[in-house]
Amino acid sequence: MCLGLPMRIEELNGPSALCSADGHFEGVDLALVPDAQVGDFVLVFQGAARRALDAQEARLIAEALAGVAAIMAGEADAAAVDRAFADLAGREPQLPPHLAAAYAAGRKEA
C-alpha cells in the first residue's frame, strides 16, 4: 500500500523543494503545486507533492498515520485510536458529495 505523507516545505529549489516530516527530509517535485511556498504543507506521494494542505489537515493526516503505525505495532488501545482518528470518531461515515448524489439518484423509495 502506498500513502501520501504530509510534509512541510523547508526550502525551494526551482521546481522542487526540500520538505520535512518528523525529522525526515526529502527532495520533492512541486510541478503539481507550483504556487507552494516555504512553510506550506503539501501531500507527498512517491516524491511528488500532489496538493497543498492547510496546517490542520496536515496535522490530522499525520495523527491518523501515527495511529495506524501504533495499531500495527500493537501499541494502541481504543482511546488512542479515537485520538488518532478524532475527525472520524463518533460520527456516521459519509459519502463524498459526488457519490452521495449518485447514491440518492439510484435509490428507490419503498
PDB file of C-alpha atoms in Angstrom:
ATOM      1  CA  MET A   1       0.000   0.000   0.000  1.00  0.00           C
ATOM      2  CA  CYS A   2       1.211   3.499  -0.800  1.00  0.00           C
ATOM      3  CA  LEU A   3       0.308   6.503   1.310  1.00  0.00           C
ATOM      4  CA  GLY A   4       0.590  10.222   0.828  1.00  0.00           C
ATOM      5  CA  LEU A   5       2.514  11.914   3.634  1.00  0.00           C
ATOM      6  CA  PRO A   6       2.014  15.473   4.835  1.00  0.00           C
ATOM      7  CA  MET A   7       5.304  17.368   4.632  1.00  0.00           C
ATOM      8  CA  ARG A   8       6.358  20.963   5.288  1.00  0.00           C
ATOM      9  CA  ILE A   9       8.328  22.872   2.655  1.00  0.00           C
ATOM     10  CA  GLU A  10      11.617  23.981   4.188  1.00  0.00           C
ATOM     11  CA  GLU A  11      13.475  25.275   1.133  1.00  0.00           C
ATOM     12  CA  LEU A  12      12.610  25.926  -2.509  1.00  0.00           C
ATOM     13  CA  ASN A  13      14.974  24.762  -5.245  1.00  0.00           C
ATOM     14  CA  GLY A  14      13.387  25.830  -8.531  1.00  0.00           C
ATOM     15  CA  PRO A  15      10.642  23.343  -9.436  1.00  0.00           C
ATOM     16  CA  SER A  16      11.413  21.204  -6.392  1.00  0.00           C
ATOM     17  CA  ALA A  17      11.698  21.657  -2.656  1.00  0.00           C
ATOM     18  CA  LEU A  18      13.330  20.242   0.425  1.00  0.00           C
ATOM     19  CA  CYS A  19      10.473  19.065   2.637  1.00  0.00           C
ATOM     20  CA  SER A  20      10.383  17.659   6.154  1.00  0.00           C
ATOM     21  CA  ALA A  21       8.194  15.444   8.316  1.00  0.00           C
ATOM     22  CA  ASP A  22       9.133  14.093  11.748  1.00  0.00           C
ATOM     23  CA  GLY A  23      12.827  14.941  11.287  1.00  0.00           C
ATOM     24  CA  HIS A  24      12.984  13.230   7.891  1.00  0.00           C
ATOM     25  CA  PHE A  25      13.982  15.399   4.918  1.00  0.00           C
ATOM     26  CA  GLU A  26      13.192  14.628   1.299  1.00  0.00           C
ATOM     27  CA  GLY A  27      13.514  16.303  -2.070  1.00  0.00           C
ATOM     28  CA  VAL A  28      10.039  16.775  -3.540  1.00  0.00           C
ATOM     29  CA  ASP A  29       8.856  17.680  -7.051  1.00  0.00           C
ATOM     30  CA  LEU A  30       6.468  20.674  -6.934  1.00  0.00           C
ATOM     31  CA  ALA A  31       5.204  20.506 -10.550  1.00  0.00           C
ATOM     32  CA  LEU A  32       1.595  19.909  -9.412  1.00  0.00           C
ATOM     33  CA  VAL A  33       1.660  22.673  -6.775  1.00  0.00           C
ATOM     34  CA  PRO A  34       3.733  25.429  -8.415  1.00  0.00           C
ATOM     35  CA  ASP A  35       2.436  28.171  -6.071  1.00  0.00           C
ATOM     36  CA  ALA A  36       3.673  26.416  -2.906  1.00  0.00           C
ATOM     37  CA  GLN A  37       5.977  28.455  -0.680  1.00  0.00           C
ATOM     38  CA  VAL A  38       8.381  27.824   2.199  1.00  0.00           C
ATOM     39  CA  GLY A  39       6.336  26.934   5.285  1.00  0.00           C
ATOM     40  CA  ASP A  40       3.421  25.450   3.320  1.00  0.00           C
ATOM     41  CA  PHE A  41       2.299  21.876   3.843  1.00  0.00           C
ATOM     42  CA  VAL A  42       1.912  19.526   0.875  1.00  0.00           C
ATOM     43  CA  LEU A  43       0.707  15.956   0.484  1.00  0.00           C
ATOM     44  CA  VAL A  44       3.677  13.970  -0.875  1.00  0.00           C
ATOM     45  CA  PHE A  45       3.307  10.699  -2.730  1.00  0.00           C
ATOM     46  CA  GLN A  46       6.246   8.941  -4.410  1.00  0.00           C
ATOM     47  CA  GLY A  47       8.485  12.014  -4.321  1.00  0.00           C
ATOM     48  CA  ALA A  48       5.949  14.490  -5.712  1.00  0.00           C
ATOM     49  CA  ALA A  49       3.667  16.970  -3.985  1.00  0.00           C
ATOM     50  CA  ARG A  50       0.135  16.140  -5.112  1.00  0.00           C
ATOM     51  CA  ARG A  51      -1.711  19.030  -3.465  1.00  0.00           C
ATOM     52  CA  ALA A  52      -1.414  21.762  -0.868  1.00  0.00           C
ATOM     53  CA  LEU A  53      -2.678  21.163   2.673  1.00  0.00           C
ATOM     54  CA  ASP A  54      -3.583  23.587   5.413  1.00  0.00           C
ATOM     55  CA  ALA A  55      -1.881  23.069   8.775  1.00  0.00           C
ATOM     56  CA  GLN A  56      -4.921  21.411  10.368  1.00  0.00           C
ATOM     57  CA  GLU A  57      -5.391  18.902   7.551  1.00  0.00           C
ATOM     58  CA  ALA A  58      -1.661  18.087   7.646  1.00  0.00           C
ATOM     59  CA  ARG A  59      -1.921  17.521  11.414  1.00  0.00           C
ATOM     60  CA  LEU A  60      -4.990  15.266  11.068  1.00  0.00           C
ATOM     61  CA  ILE A  61      -3.286  13.142   8.417  1.00  0.00           C
ATOM     62  CA  ALA A  62      -0.095  12.877  10.500  1.00  0.00           C
ATOM     63  CA  GLU A  63      -2.113  11.849  13.584  1.00  0.00           C
ATOM     64  CA  ALA A  64      -4.027   9.227  11.601  1.00  0.00           C
ATOM     65  CA  LEU A  65      -0.793   7.785  10.184  1.00  0.00           C
ATOM     66  CA  ALA A  66       0.731   7.683  13.690  1.00  0.00           C
ATOM     67  CA  GLY A  67      -2.411   5.903  14.888  1.00  0.00           C
ATOM     68  CA  VAL A  68      -2.164   3.312  12.125  1.00  0.00           C
ATOM     69  CA  ALA A  69       1.507   2.730  12.994  1.00  0.00           C
ATOM     70  CA  ALA A  70       0.620   2.280  16.690  1.00  0.00           C
ATOM     71  CA  ILE A  71      -2.185  -0.150  15.824  1.00  0.00           C
ATOM     72  CA  MET A  72       0.112  -2.164  13.568  1.00  0.00           C
ATOM     73  CA  ALA A  73       2.727  -2.304  16.344  1.00  0.00           C
ATOM     74  CA  GLY A  74       0.106  -3.440  18.857  1.00  0.00           C
ATOM     75  CA  GLU A  75       0.609  -0.303  20.938  1.00  0.00           C
ATOM     76  CA  ALA A  76      -2.812   1.345  20.646  1.00  0.00           C
ATOM     77  CA  ASP A  77      -5.868   0.992  22.847  1.00  0.00           C
ATOM     78  CA  ALA A  78      -9.368   2.213  21.947  1.00  0.00           C
ATOM     79  CA  ALA A  79      -8.715   5.695  23.367  1.00  0.00           C
ATOM     80  CA  ALA A  80      -5.545   6.050  21.296  1.00  0.00           C
ATOM     81  CA  VAL A  81      -7.431   5.014  18.163  1.00  0.00           C
ATOM     82  CA  ASP A  82     -10.149   7.603  18.884  1.00  0.00           C
ATOM     83  CA  ARG A  83      -7.472  10.298  19.349  1.00  0.00           C
ATOM     84  CA  ALA A  84      -5.730   9.331  16.104  1.00  0.00           C
ATOM     85  CA  PHE A  85      -8.993   9.496  14.182  1.00  0.00           C
ATOM     86  CA  ALA A  86     -10.663  12.316  16.116  1.00  0.00           C
ATOM     87  CA  ASP A  87     -12.241  13.742  12.981  1.00  0.00           C
ATOM     88  CA  LEU A  88     -13.991  10.401  12.346  1.00  0.00           C
ATOM     89  CA  ALA A  89     -14.787   9.154  15.867  1.00  0.00           C
ATOM     90  CA  GLY A  90     -18.376   9.447  16.999  1.00  0.00           C
ATOM     91  CA  ARG A  91     -19.990  10.112  13.630  1.00  0.00           C
ATOM     92  CA  GLU A  92     -21.538   8.100  10.851  1.00  0.00           C
ATOM     93  CA  PRO A  93     -19.440   7.558   7.716  1.00  0.00           C
ATOM     94  CA  GLN A  94     -20.317   9.961   4.901  1.00  0.00           C
ATOM     95  CA  LEU A  95     -20.024   9.563   1.159  1.00  0.00           C
ATOM     96  CA  PRO A  96     -18.265  12.331  -0.779  1.00  0.00           C
ATOM     97  CA  PRO A  97     -20.807  14.689  -2.417  1.00  0.00           C
ATOM     98  CA  HIS A  98     -20.434  13.203  -5.912  1.00  0.00           C
ATOM     99  CA  LEU A  99     -21.069   9.673  -4.614  1.00  0.00           C
ATOM    100  CA  ALA A 100     -23.899  10.785  -2.309  1.00  0.00           C
ATOM    101  CA  ALA A 101     -25.692  12.353  -5.306  1.00  0.00           C
ATOM    102  CA  ALA A 102     -25.230   9.186  -7.365  1.00  0.00           C
ATOM    103  CA  TYR A 103     -26.464   7.055  -4.467  1.00  0.00           C
ATOM    104  CA  ALA A 104     -29.525   9.261  -3.960  1.00  0.00           C
ATOM    105  CA  ALA A 105     -30.309   9.222  -7.689  1.00  0.00           C
ATOM    106  CA  GLY A 106     -30.216   5.434  -7.784  1.00  0.00           C
ATOM    107  CA  ARG A 107     -32.052   4.825  -4.506  1.00  0.00           C
ATOM    108  CA  LYS A 108     -35.620   3.590  -4.786  1.00  0.00           C
ATOM    109  CA  GLU A 109     -38.140   4.574  -2.131  1.00  0.00           C
ATOM    110  CA  ALA A 110     -40.224   1.728  -0.670  1.00  0.00           C
TER     111      ALA A 110
END
